[in-house]
Coordinates of C-alpha atoms and ligand atoms in Angstrom, one line a residue:
X1 CA 136.5 -109.1 285.2
X2 CA 138.4 -106.3 283.4
X3 CA 138.7 -107.0 279.7
X4 CA 142.3 -105.7 279.9
X5 CA 143.1 -108.7 282.2
X6 CA 142.0 -111.2 279.5
X7 CA 144.2 -110.2 276.6
X8 CA 146.9 -107.7 275.8
X9 CA 145.6 -107.3 272.2
X10 CA 143.5 -104.3 271.3
X11 CA 141.6 -106.4 268.7
X12 CA 140.8 -109.0 271.3
X13 CA 139.6 -106.5 273.9
X14 CA 137.3 -104.7 271.5
X15 CA 135.9 -108.0 270.2
X16 CA 135.3 -109.5 273.6
X17 CA 133.1 -106.6 274.3
X18 CA 131.2 -106.9 271.0
X19 CA 130.9 -110.7 271.5
X20 CA 129.2 -110.1 274.8
X21 CA 126.8 -107.5 273.2
X22 CA 126.0 -110.0 270.3
X23 CA 125.4 -112.9 272.7
X24 CA 128.5 -114.9 271.7
X25 CA 129.7 -117.1 274.5
X26 CA 133.6 -117.1 274.5
X27 CA 136.3 -119.4 275.8
X28 CA 136.7 -117.0 278.7
X29 CA 133.0 -117.3 279.7
X30 CA 133.2 -121.1 279.6
X31 CA 136.5 -121.1 281.5
X32 CA 134.8 -119.1 284.2
X33 CA 131.8 -121.5 284.3
X34 CA 134.2 -124.4 284.8
X35 CA 135.7 -123.0 288.0
X36 CA 136.7 -124.5 290.3
X37 CA 138.4 -127.2 288.2
X38 CA 139.1 -130.7 289.6
X39 CA 142.2 -130.7 291.7
X40 CA 142.7 -134.5 291.3
X41 CA 142.9 -134.1 287.5
X42 CA 145.0 -131.0 287.8
X43 CA 147.6 -133.0 289.7
X44 CA 147.3 -136.0 287.4
X45 CA 145.9 -138.1 290.3
X46 CA 142.7 -139.4 288.6
X47 CA 142.6 -142.5 286.5
X48 CA 139.9 -143.9 284.4
X49 CA 141.9 -146.3 282.4
X50 CA 139.7 -149.2 283.4
X51 CA 136.2 -150.0 284.6
X52 CA 137.2 -151.0 288.2
X53 CA 137.7 -147.2 288.4
X54 CA 137.6 -144.3 288.0
X55 CA 140.0 -143.8 290.9
X56 CA 141.2 -140.7 292.6
X57 CA 144.3 -140.8 294.7
X58 CA 144.6 -139.1 298.1
X59 CA 148.3 -139.6 298.9
X60 CA 149.1 -140.7 302.4
X61 CA 145.4 -141.6 303.1
X62 CA 143.5 -144.9 302.8
X63 CA 142.8 -143.9 299.2
X64 CA 146.5 -143.8 298.2
X65 CA 146.1 -146.7 295.8
X66 CA 143.7 -147.2 292.9
X67 CA 141.4 -150.3 292.9
X68 CA 144.1 -152.2 290.9
X69 CA 146.8 -151.0 293.4
X70 CA 148.4 -148.4 291.1
X71 CA 149.9 -145.6 293.2
X72 CA 150.2 -141.8 292.5
X73 CA 153.6 -142.1 290.7
X74 CA 152.3 -144.7 288.3
X75 CA 149.0 -142.9 287.6
X76 CA 150.6 -139.5 287.1
X77 CA 153.3 -141.0 284.7
X78 CA 150.6 -142.9 282.8
X79 CA 148.4 -139.9 282.3
X80 CA 151.3 -137.8 281.2
X81 CA 152.4 -140.6 278.8
X82 CA 149.0 -140.8 277.2
X83 CA 149.0 -137.0 276.8
X84 CA 152.3 -137.2 274.9
X85 CA 151.0 -140.1 272.8
X86 CA 147.9 -138.1 271.8
X87 CA 150.0 -135.1 270.9
X88 CA 152.5 -137.1 268.9
X89 CA 149.6 -138.9 267.2
X90 CA 148.1 -135.6 266.1
X91 CA 151.3 -134.3 264.6
X92 CA 152.3 -137.5 263.0
X93 CA 148.8 -138.3 261.6
X94 CA 149.0 -134.8 260.0
X95 CA 152.4 -135.8 258.6
X96 CA 150.9 -139.0 257.2
X97 CA 148.3 -136.9 255.3
X98 CA 151.1 -135.0 253.5
X99 CA 152.8 -138.4 252.8
X100 CA 149.6 -139.8 251.2
X101 CA 149.3 -136.6 249.1
X102 CA 152.9 -137.0 247.9
X103 CA 152.2 -140.7 247.2
X104 CA 149.1 -139.7 245.1
X105 CA 151.1 -137.1 243.2
X106 CA 153.9 -139.6 242.6
X107 CA 151.4 -142.1 241.2
X108 CA 149.7 -139.4 239.1
X109 CA 146.6 -140.0 241.1
X110 CA 145.6 -136.4 241.6
X111 CA 145.2 -133.2 239.6
X112 CA 144.8 -131.1 242.7
X113 CA 148.5 -131.2 243.8
X114 CA 152.0 -131.2 242.3
X115 CA 155.6 -131.0 243.4
X116 CA 156.5 -127.4 243.6
X117 CA 160.0 -127.8 245.0
X118 CA 161.8 -130.4 242.9
X119 CA 165.2 -129.3 244.3
X120 CA 164.1 -130.1 247.8
X121 CA 162.6 -133.4 246.8
X122 CA 165.9 -134.5 245.4
X123 CA 167.8 -133.1 248.4
X124 CA 165.6 -135.0 250.9
X125 CA 165.6 -138.2 248.9
X126 CA 169.4 -138.1 248.8
X127 CA 169.6 -137.4 252.5
X128 CA 167.6 -140.5 253.1
X129 CA 169.8 -142.6 250.9
X130 CA 167.7 -142.7 247.7
X131 CA 169.8 -142.5 244.5
X132 CA 168.2 -139.9 242.3
X133 CA 170.6 -139.5 239.3
X134 CA 168.9 -139.9 236.0
X135 CA 165.5 -140.6 237.6
X136 CA 162.3 -138.8 236.7
X137 CA 160.8 -136.5 239.4
X138 CA 157.8 -138.6 239.9
X139 CA 159.9 -141.8 240.2
X140 CA 162.0 -140.1 243.0
X141 CA 158.8 -138.9 244.7
X142 CA 157.5 -142.5 244.5
X143 CA 160.6 -143.9 246.1
X144 CA 160.6 -141.2 248.8
X145 CA 156.9 -141.9 249.6
X146 CA 157.5 -145.6 249.8
X147 CA 160.5 -145.1 252.1
X148 CA 158.6 -142.7 254.4
X149 CA 155.5 -144.9 254.5
X150 CA 157.7 -147.5 256.2
X151 CA 158.7 -145.0 258.9
X152 CA 155.2 -145.1 260.2
X153 CA 155.0 -148.8 260.7
X154 CA 157.5 -151.5 261.7
X155 CA 160.9 -151.0 260.2
X156 CA 164.3 -152.2 261.0
X157 CA 166.5 -149.5 262.5
X158 CA 165.5 -146.0 263.6
X159 CA 163.5 -143.2 262.0
X160 CA 165.6 -141.8 259.1
X161 CA 165.6 -138.1 260.1
X162 CA 167.1 -139.0 263.6
X163 CA 170.4 -139.0 261.6
X164 CA 170.1 -135.2 261.7
X165 CA 170.9 -135.3 265.4
X166 CA 174.6 -135.4 266.3
X167 CA 176.1 -138.8 266.9
X168 CA 176.6 -138.3 270.6
X169 CA 172.9 -137.6 271.0
X170 CA 171.9 -140.7 269.0
X171 CA 174.3 -142.8 271.1
X172 CA 172.7 -141.4 274.2
X173 CA 169.2 -142.3 272.9
X174 CA 170.5 -145.8 272.1
X175 CA 172.0 -146.3 275.5
X176 CA 168.7 -145.2 277.1
X177 CA 166.8 -147.3 274.6
X178 CA 164.7 -144.3 273.5
X179 CA 165.8 -143.9 269.9
X180 CA 162.5 -144.0 268.2
X181 CA 161.6 -146.9 265.9
X182 CA 158.4 -146.6 263.8
X183 CA 156.3 -143.5 264.3
X184 CA 152.9 -145.2 264.9
X185 CA 154.6 -148.0 266.9
X186 CA 155.7 -145.7 269.7
X187 CA 152.3 -144.3 270.1
X188 CA 150.7 -147.7 270.1
X189 CA 153.2 -149.0 272.6
X190 CA 152.3 -146.1 274.9
X191 CA 148.7 -147.1 274.8
X192 CA 149.7 -150.7 275.5
X193 CA 152.0 -149.8 278.4
X194 CA 149.3 -147.6 280.0
X195 CA 146.6 -150.3 279.9
X196 CA 145.8 -151.7 283.3
X197 CA 148.4 -154.1 284.5
X198 CA 151.3 -153.3 282.1
X199 CA 154.1 -150.7 282.9
X200 CA 153.8 -149.5 286.5
X201 CA 157.3 -148.0 286.7
X202 CA 157.1 -144.2 286.4
X203 CA 160.7 -143.9 285.2
X204 CA 160.2 -146.6 282.5
X205 CA 156.9 -144.9 281.5
X206 CA 158.6 -141.5 281.2
X207 CA 161.5 -142.8 279.2
X208 CA 159.0 -144.3 276.7
X209 CA 157.1 -141.0 276.7
X210 CA 160.4 -139.4 275.6
X211 CA 160.7 -142.0 272.8
X212 CA 157.2 -141.3 271.7
X213 CA 157.9 -137.5 271.6
X214 CA 161.1 -138.1 269.6
X215 CA 159.1 -140.1 267.0
X216 CA 157.0 -136.9 266.7
X217 CA 159.8 -134.3 266.5
X218 CA 162.3 -136.2 264.4
X219 CA 159.6 -138.3 262.7
X220 CA 156.0 -137.3 262.1
X221 CA 156.4 -133.5 262.5
X222 CA 159.6 -133.5 260.5
X223 CA 158.0 -135.5 257.7
X224 CA 155.0 -133.0 257.7
X225 CA 157.4 -130.1 257.4
X226 CA 159.6 -131.5 254.7
X227 CA 156.8 -132.9 252.6
X228 CA 154.8 -129.7 252.9
X229 CA 157.8 -127.8 251.5
X230 CA 158.2 -130.3 248.6
X231 CA 154.5 -130.1 247.7
X232 CA 153.8 -126.4 248.3
X233 CA 157.2 -124.7 248.2
X234 CA 160.0 -124.1 250.7
X235 CA 159.3 -120.8 252.5
X236 CA 161.3 -117.7 251.7
X237 CA 161.2 -114.3 253.5
X238 CA 157.9 -112.7 252.7
X239 CA 156.0 -109.7 254.1
X240 CA 152.3 -109.9 255.1
X241 CA 149.9 -108.6 257.7
X242 CA 148.5 -109.8 261.0
X243 CA 145.5 -109.3 263.5
X244 CA 141.8 -109.0 262.9
X245 CA 142.4 -105.9 260.8
X246 CA 143.3 -108.2 257.9
X247 CA 139.6 -108.9 257.4
X248 CA 138.1 -106.7 254.8
X249 CA 134.8 -104.7 255.1
X250 CA 134.1 -104.8 251.4
X251 CA 135.3 -108.2 250.4
X252 CA 134.2 -111.8 250.8
X253 CA 136.1 -113.0 253.8
X254 CA 137.2 -116.7 254.0
X255 CA 139.1 -118.0 257.0
X256 CA 141.1 -121.2 257.0
X257 CA 141.6 -122.8 260.4
X258 CA 143.3 -126.0 261.5
X259 CA 146.7 -127.4 260.6
X260 CA 147.4 -129.1 257.3
X261 CA 148.2 -127.1 254.2
X262 CA 146.4 -129.6 252.1
X263 CA 143.0 -128.0 252.3
X264 CA 144.1 -124.4 252.8
X265 CA 146.4 -124.5 249.7
X266 CA 143.5 -125.8 247.6
X267 CA 141.3 -123.1 248.9
X268 CA 143.9 -120.5 248.1
X269 CA 144.1 -121.6 244.5
X270 CA 140.3 -121.2 244.1
X271 CA 140.4 -117.8 245.9
X272 CA 143.0 -116.5 243.4
X273 CA 141.0 -117.7 240.3
X274 CA 140.1 -114.7 238.2
X275 CA 136.6 -116.0 237.4
X276 CA 135.8 -116.3 241.1
X277 CA 137.0 -112.8 241.7
X278 CA 134.6 -111.6 238.9
X279 CA 131.8 -113.6 240.5
X280 CA 132.5 -111.9 243.9
X281 CA 132.4 -108.5 242.2
X282 CA 129.1 -109.4 240.6
X283 CA 127.8 -110.2 244.1
X284 CA 128.7 -106.6 245.2
X285 CA 132.0 -107.4 246.9
X286 CA 135.4 -105.8 246.0
X287 CA 137.1 -109.2 245.9
X288 CA 137.8 -112.3 247.9
X289 CA 140.0 -112.1 251.0
X290 CA 141.6 -115.2 252.4
X291 CA 143.1 -115.1 255.9
X292 CA 144.4 -117.7 258.3
X293 CA 143.9 -118.8 261.8
X294 CA 146.2 -120.9 263.9
X295 CA 148.6 -123.3 262.2
X296 CA 147.2 -123.8 258.8
X297 CA 147.3 -120.0 258.7
X298 CA 151.0 -120.2 259.6
X299 CA 151.5 -122.7 256.7
X300 CA 149.9 -120.3 254.2
X301 CA 151.6 -117.3 255.7
X302 CA 155.1 -118.9 255.6
X303 CA 154.8 -120.0 252.0
X304 CA 152.3 -117.7 250.3
X305 CA 152.3 -114.5 252.4
X306 CA 148.6 -115.0 253.2
X307 CA 147.6 -112.7 256.1
X308 CA 147.0 -114.0 259.6
X309 CA 143.8 -113.2 261.4
X310 CA 144.8 -114.5 264.8
X311 CA 145.8 -117.4 267.1
X312 CA 143.9 -119.9 269.2
X313 CA 142.0 -117.5 271.5
X314 CA 141.2 -115.2 268.6
X315 CA 139.1 -117.8 266.6
X316 CA 135.7 -117.0 268.2
X317 CA 136.5 -113.3 268.2
X318 CA 137.2 -113.4 264.4
X319 CA 133.7 -114.7 263.9
X320 CA 132.3 -112.0 266.2
X321 CA 133.5 -109.4 263.7
X322 CA 130.3 -110.3 261.7
X323 CA 132.5 -110.0 258.6
X324 CA 133.4 -113.7 258.0
X325 CA 131.5 -115.7 255.4
X326 CA 133.1 -119.1 255.7
X327 CA 135.4 -120.7 258.2
X328 CA 137.0 -123.7 256.5
X329 CA 138.6 -126.2 259.0
X330 CA 140.6 -129.4 258.8
X331 CA 141.7 -130.6 262.3
X332 CA 143.2 -129.8 265.7
X333 CA 142.7 -126.8 268.0
X334 CA 139.3 -126.0 266.5
X335 CA 137.0 -125.1 269.4
X336 CA 133.5 -126.6 269.1
X337 CA 132.5 -123.3 270.7
X338 CA 132.8 -121.8 267.2
X339 CA 129.5 -123.4 266.2
X340 CA 127.2 -121.4 268.6
X341 CA 129.4 -118.4 267.9
X342 CA 128.9 -118.5 264.1
X343 CA 125.1 -119.2 264.6
X344 CA 124.9 -115.6 265.9
X345 CA 125.9 -114.4 262.4
X346 CA 125.6 -115.4 258.7
X347 CA 128.9 -117.3 259.1
X348 CA 129.2 -120.9 258.1
X349 CA 131.8 -123.4 259.3
X350 CA 132.8 -126.2 256.9
X351 CA 134.5 -129.3 258.0
X352 CA 136.7 -131.0 255.4
X353 CA 138.4 -134.0 257.1
X354 CA 136.7 -137.4 257.7
X355 CA 138.7 -137.3 261.0
X356 CA 137.1 -134.1 262.3
X357 CA 133.3 -133.6 262.0
X358 CA 131.5 -131.0 264.1
X359 CA 127.7 -131.3 264.6
X360 CA 126.3 -128.0 263.4
X361 CA 128.9 -127.5 260.7
X362 CA 128.5 -128.5 257.1
X363 CA 130.7 -131.3 256.0
X364 CA 132.3 -131.1 252.6
X365 CA 135.0 -133.7 252.5
X366 CA 138.3 -133.1 250.7
X367 CA 140.5 -135.8 249.4
X368 CA 143.5 -135.8 247.0
X369 CA 141.3 -136.2 244.0
X370 CA 138.5 -133.8 244.6
X371 CA 140.3 -131.0 246.5
X372 CA 140.2 -128.5 243.5
X373 CA 136.4 -129.0 242.9
X374 CA 135.5 -128.9 246.6
X375 CA 137.5 -125.7 247.0
X376 CA 135.7 -124.2 244.1
X377 CA 132.4 -125.1 245.7
X378 CA 133.4 -123.5 248.9
X379 CA 134.4 -120.2 247.3
X380 CA 131.0 -120.1 245.5
X381 CA 129.3 -120.7 248.8
X382 CA 131.2 -117.9 250.4
X383 CA 130.2 -115.5 247.7
X384 CA 126.6 -116.5 248.2
X385 CA 126.9 -115.9 251.9
X386 CA 128.4 -112.5 251.4
X387 CA 125.0 -111.4 250.1
X388 CA 123.5 -112.3 253.5
X389 CA 126.1 -110.3 255.6
X390 CA 124.4 -107.8 257.9
X391 CA 126.6 -104.7 257.3
X392 CA 125.3 -103.1 260.5
X393 CA 126.7 -105.8 262.6
X394 CA 130.2 -105.7 261.2
X395 CA 133.1 -104.4 263.3
X396 CA 136.7 -104.7 262.2
X397 CA 138.4 -103.4 265.3
X398 CA 141.9 -102.4 264.3
X399 CA 144.3 -101.7 261.5
X400 CA 146.6 -104.7 260.6
X401 CA 150.2 -104.8 261.6
X402 CA 152.9 -105.7 259.0
X403 CA 155.0 -108.8 259.7
X404 CA 157.8 -110.8 258.0
X405 CA 157.5 -114.5 257.7
X406 CA 159.0 -117.4 255.7
X407 CA 162.2 -118.1 257.7
X408 CA 162.7 -121.8 256.8
X409 CA 166.2 -123.1 257.6
X410 CA 166.9 -122.9 253.9
X411 CA 166.0 -119.2 254.0
X412 CA 168.0 -118.6 257.1
X413 CA 171.0 -120.2 255.4
X414 CA 170.5 -118.1 252.4
X415 CA 170.2 -114.9 254.4
X416 CA 173.6 -115.9 256.0
X417 CA 175.1 -116.2 252.6
X418 CA 174.9 -119.9 252.2
X419 CA 176.6 -121.2 255.4
X420 CA 176.1 -121.3 259.1
X421 CA 179.5 -119.7 259.7
X422 CA 178.2 -116.1 260.1
X423 CA 175.6 -117.2 262.7
X424 CA 178.3 -119.2 264.6
X425 CA 180.7 -116.3 264.5
X426 CA 178.0 -114.0 265.9
X427 CA 177.3 -116.5 268.6
X428 CA 181.0 -117.0 269.4
X429 CA 181.7 -113.3 269.5
X430 CA 178.7 -112.8 271.8
X431 CA 176.8 -110.5 269.4
X432 CA 174.1 -113.1 269.6
X433 CA 174.3 -114.7 273.0
X434 CA 172.1 -117.6 272.2
X435 CA 168.9 -118.8 270.4
X436 CA 165.5 -119.3 272.0
X437 CA 162.6 -121.2 270.5
X438 CA 159.2 -119.8 271.5
X439 CA 156.4 -122.1 270.7
X440 CA 152.9 -123.2 271.5
X441 CA 149.5 -122.0 272.3
X442 CA 147.3 -119.6 274.2
X443 CA 145.4 -120.7 277.3
X444 CA 142.7 -118.8 279.1
X445 CA 144.6 -119.5 282.3
X446 CA 147.0 -116.8 281.1
X447 CA 146.5 -113.3 279.9
X448 CA 146.2 -113.8 276.1
X449 CA 149.6 -113.2 274.4
X450 CA 151.1 -111.5 277.4
X451 CA 153.8 -114.1 278.1
X452 CA 154.7 -114.6 274.5
X453 CA 155.3 -111.0 273.9
X454 CA 156.9 -110.0 277.2
X455 CA 159.2 -113.0 277.1
X456 CA 160.3 -112.3 273.5
X457 CA 161.0 -108.7 274.3
X458 CA 163.1 -109.7 277.4
X459 CA 165.1 -112.2 275.3
X460 CA 165.9 -110.0 272.4
X461 CA 166.8 -107.2 274.7
X462 CA 169.5 -109.6 276.0
X463 CA 170.8 -110.4 272.6
X464 CA 169.1 -113.7 272.2
X465 CA 167.7 -114.5 268.8
X466 CA 164.1 -115.7 269.0
X467 CA 162.6 -118.3 266.7
X468 CA 158.8 -118.5 266.9
X469 CA 156.2 -121.0 265.7
X470 CA 152.5 -121.7 266.2
X471 CA 150.3 -119.4 268.1
X472 CA 153.3 -117.9 269.8
X473 CA 154.5 -116.6 266.4
X474 CA 151.2 -114.9 265.8
X475 CA 151.5 -113.1 269.2
X476 CA 155.0 -111.8 268.2
X477 CA 153.8 -110.7 264.8
X478 CA 150.9 -108.7 266.3
X479 CA 153.3 -107.0 268.7
X480 CA 155.4 -105.8 265.7
X481 CA 158.4 -108.0 266.7
X482 CA 158.6 -109.7 263.3
X483 CA 159.7 -106.5 261.5
X484 CA 163.3 -105.5 261.0
X485 CA 162.4 -102.2 262.8
X486 CA 162.0 -104.3 266.0
X487 CA 165.8 -104.5 266.0
X488 CA 165.6 -101.2 268.0
X489 CA 164.2 -103.3 270.9
X490 CA 167.1 -105.7 270.8
X491 CA 170.4 -105.5 272.6
X492 CA 173.3 -103.9 270.8
X493 CA 174.8 -107.1 269.5
X494 CA 171.6 -108.7 268.1
X495 CA 170.5 -105.4 266.8
X496 CA 173.7 -104.9 264.8
X497 CA 173.3 -108.4 263.3
X498 CA 169.7 -107.7 262.4
X499 CA 170.6 -104.4 260.7
X500 CA 173.4 -106.0 258.7
X501 CA 171.2 -108.8 257.4
X502 CA 168.0 -106.7 257.4
X503 CA 166.1 -109.3 259.4
X504 CA 163.9 -109.0 262.5
X505 CA 165.3 -110.0 266.0
X506 CA 162.5 -112.6 266.2
X507 CA 162.0 -114.9 263.2
X508 CA 158.8 -116.7 262.2
X509 CA 159.9 -120.2 261.4
X510 CA 156.4 -121.7 260.9
X511 CA 153.6 -123.8 262.3
X512 CA 153.8 -126.2 265.2
X513 CA 155.0 -129.2 263.1
X514 CA 157.7 -126.8 262.0
X515 CA 159.3 -127.0 265.4
X516 CA 161.1 -129.7 263.5
X517 CA 162.9 -126.9 261.7
X518 CA 164.3 -125.8 265.0
X519 CA 165.4 -129.3 265.9
X520 CA 167.0 -129.6 262.5
X521 CA 168.8 -126.3 263.0
X522 CA 170.0 -127.4 266.5
X523 CA 171.3 -130.6 264.9
X524 CA 173.2 -128.7 262.1
X525 CA 174.8 -126.3 264.6
X526 CA 175.8 -129.0 267.0
X527 CA 177.4 -131.0 264.3
X528 CA 179.2 -128.0 263.0
X529 CA 180.6 -127.3 266.4
X530 CA 181.3 -130.9 267.1
X531 CA 179.2 -130.9 270.3
X532 CA 175.9 -132.3 271.5
X533 CA 172.6 -130.3 271.3
X534 CA 172.6 -130.1 275.1
X535 CA 175.9 -128.1 274.9
X536 CA 174.4 -125.3 272.8
X537 CA 173.5 -121.9 274.2
X538 CA 169.8 -122.5 273.3
X539 CA 166.6 -122.8 275.3
X540 CA 162.9 -123.3 274.5
X541 CA 159.7 -122.1 276.0
X542 CA 156.0 -122.8 275.7
X543 CA 154.7 -119.9 277.8
X544 CA 151.0 -120.2 277.3
X545 CA 150.6 -123.9 276.2
X546 CA 147.3 -125.8 276.4
X547 CA 147.4 -128.8 274.1
X548 CA 148.6 -132.4 274.2
X549 CA 150.7 -131.6 271.1
X550 CA 152.5 -129.0 273.1
X551 CA 153.4 -131.6 275.8
X552 CA 154.9 -133.8 273.0
X553 CA 156.8 -130.8 271.6
X554 CA 158.2 -129.8 275.1
X555 CA 159.3 -133.3 275.7
X556 CA 161.0 -133.9 272.4
X557 CA 163.0 -130.6 272.9
X558 CA 164.0 -131.8 276.4
X559 CA 164.8 -135.3 275.2
X560 CA 166.9 -133.7 272.4
X561 CA 168.9 -131.7 275.0
X562 CA 167.1 -128.4 275.0
X563 CA 166.2 -126.8 278.3
X564 CA 162.5 -125.9 278.1
X565 CA 160.5 -123.4 280.3
X566 CA 156.8 -123.9 280.6
X567 CA 154.4 -121.1 281.5
X568 CA 151.6 -123.4 282.5
X569 CA 152.1 -126.3 285.0
X570 CA 151.6 -129.7 283.5
X571 CA 149.3 -132.1 285.3
X572 CA 152.1 -134.0 287.1
X573 CA 152.3 -132.4 290.5
X574 CA 150.5 -135.3 292.2
X575 CA 153.8 -137.2 292.0
X576 CA 156.9 -135.9 293.6
X577 CA 158.9 -138.5 291.8
X578 CA 157.6 -137.5 288.3
X579 CA 157.8 -133.7 289.1
X580 CA 161.4 -134.0 290.4
X581 CA 162.4 -135.9 287.3
X582 CA 160.8 -133.4 285.0
X583 CA 162.2 -130.3 286.7
X584 CA 165.7 -131.7 287.6
X585 CA 166.4 -135.4 287.3
X586 CA 166.1 -135.5 283.6
X587 CA 169.3 -133.4 283.3
X588 CA 171.3 -136.4 284.4
X589 CA 169.5 -138.6 281.9
X590 CA 169.1 -136.5 278.7
X591 CA 171.1 -133.4 279.5
X592 CA 168.1 -131.1 279.8
X593 CA 165.0 -130.7 281.9
X594 CA 161.8 -128.6 282.2
X595 CA 161.3 -125.5 284.3
X596 CA 157.9 -124.0 285.2
X597 CA 157.2 -120.3 285.9
X598 CA 154.2 -118.1 285.2
X599 CA 156.1 -114.8 285.2
X600 CA 157.6 -114.1 281.8
X601 CA 160.4 -112.0 283.4
X602 CA 161.4 -114.9 285.6
X603 CA 161.1 -117.2 282.6
X604 CA 163.4 -115.0 280.7
X605 CA 165.9 -115.0 283.6
X606 CA 165.8 -118.8 283.7
X607 CA 166.5 -119.0 280.0
X608 CA 169.2 -116.3 280.0
X609 CA 171.0 -118.0 283.0
X610 CA 170.9 -121.3 281.2
X611 CA 172.3 -119.8 278.0
X612 CA 175.1 -118.1 280.0
X613 CA 175.9 -121.4 281.7
X614 CA 176.2 -123.1 278.3
X615 CA 178.3 -120.3 276.9
X616 CA 180.7 -120.6 279.8
X617 CA 181.1 -124.3 279.3
X618 CA 181.9 -123.8 275.6
X619 CA 184.4 -121.1 276.7
X620 CA 182.5 -118.4 275.0
Ligands
LIG701 O1 149.6 -126.7 266.5 S1 150.1 -123.5 269.1 S2 146.8 -123.7 270.0 S3 147.1 -123.9 266.7 S4 148.6 -126.6 269.5 FE1 147.0 -125.3 268.6 FE2 148.8 -124.6 270.3 FE3 148.1 -123.0 268.4 FE4 148.8 -125.1 266.1 NI1 150.2 -125.7 268.1
LIG702 FE1 141.7 -147.4 288.9 FE2 143.8 -148.9 288.3 FE3 141.6 -148.9 286.8 FE4 143.1 -146.8 286.9 S1 143.7 -148.7 286.1 S2 140.9 -146.8 286.9 S3 143.9 -146.8 289.0 S4 141.7 -149.6 288.9

């Protein structure tokens, strides 16, 4: 296979070739070895939820029912529901870690963390009904932590941040009985419903899946975002660099990979320590270079301007540069394939979470109390490893590309002069025709980054402002779309707005849990206009998604009223009922649905048509 067919990125293409030469097996090699993949699983038609099975359904044949009697519709809906539950669990459990950190700070139980954004702490506490006047910061933090801890379990009423959705939307959720209650509760209930002999009704299962996803978007993920801002600072526009060129030939290179900022922020503090830099110099290096991969990279980039080495499919290739001393990971999206890859070099992978251990990696556990000392240990380890680097095997393939980041909603509001009015005016006048959220992963089924970049270019050309998160954001950054100069690729309206505000036509709004920022913004705009989110000229897309988290994200956008175009078909095609609901029927239920297309030009067309339709309805 031609390397150009695997990725549009120069750094990836060069490194795939080097990986092959160095004997590194990559995700593409393993993907090939897995062909042909199981068509039952692909359609969602296999079930192993009990030990009378596993069952595989052949619709219309003698094998049209599982041993228990479950049919294709039930099995497809159950499998989909469990995927949503796993994705929501991942985001929300990450949110819980931030919450436990806030709780530890509030109770003076840690010296490794502090509250960096007191103003936001007070704002969020007030929003959730906590009286803050005359109270000490730590007291407010304690009350906020206590209140949010309840959101995870059984509480009376709904998840607090759902109040950020307009009232019509909340009423719709109530009428459908999908307004999320406790965060953990919805995930547990999905596991219950999908046990053999519980919920067999595909519509009922899908509605609960929607409720699970809403508990992620307006619950676990939103808590993760807001508490990360309170603990580590609310992002402000910042310039940094992206692609494998951010690795440095003459410095100790440390990569952080995973999702939570708890570990990566502690590592950053140690990396910036002057004594450590001196130690690195004594070891013959010019300094210590920290760079990110995937979403914990996005967290550091958004708040601290730390450069980004790459997204999901770049992780093995980063190791193949031969220039990486340590890869420090927490959890999610970390391919176990990194272990044999790093064994080809002097590189070491360190796991830090009790929830994510990898045989072959060294486990150095982080908790709220020891984070500083553990991070110090890791930096010293990286400096030692630098001495073992084989300089003849190092290849840093390209020069890095500049990118802007840090567009939290607070920062966007500030760029607009403190109110949403200029954005709404631009939308009303048609200078900006609409807003698109581009999110999600890479997937070896698709040419790496091709859909993210092509779709973004199409959208901005049509005067649609693009907000990017996760691995999609990294792709846009690498393509130069996150610089104000990219306004020249935008349509005349969007371009004029960008020039006036000196912002790029595509904005980096964060990691995957930060999709909650997009939900929040939709809620603010809808309230301001006095309409539902489903009335707004907005659309979402996950053009190269792979993970269960992305399924949850896609569904909470749809259940919140945002039309969402997927570039990879979910495993639901074995049920016509479920597929029809997802691609059409949901519109009558929640005012939005999914679409699937693999061609980014067609995806753009779908999104643009949708936005035009919504504009017309609003008489714009
Ligand atoms: O949470 S975009 S590959 S890194 S799942 Fe994973 Fe997908 Fe990347 Fe971030 Ni999100
Ligand atoms: Fe088969 Fe039913 Fe058991 Fe699933 S739950 S494995 S369909 S018997």
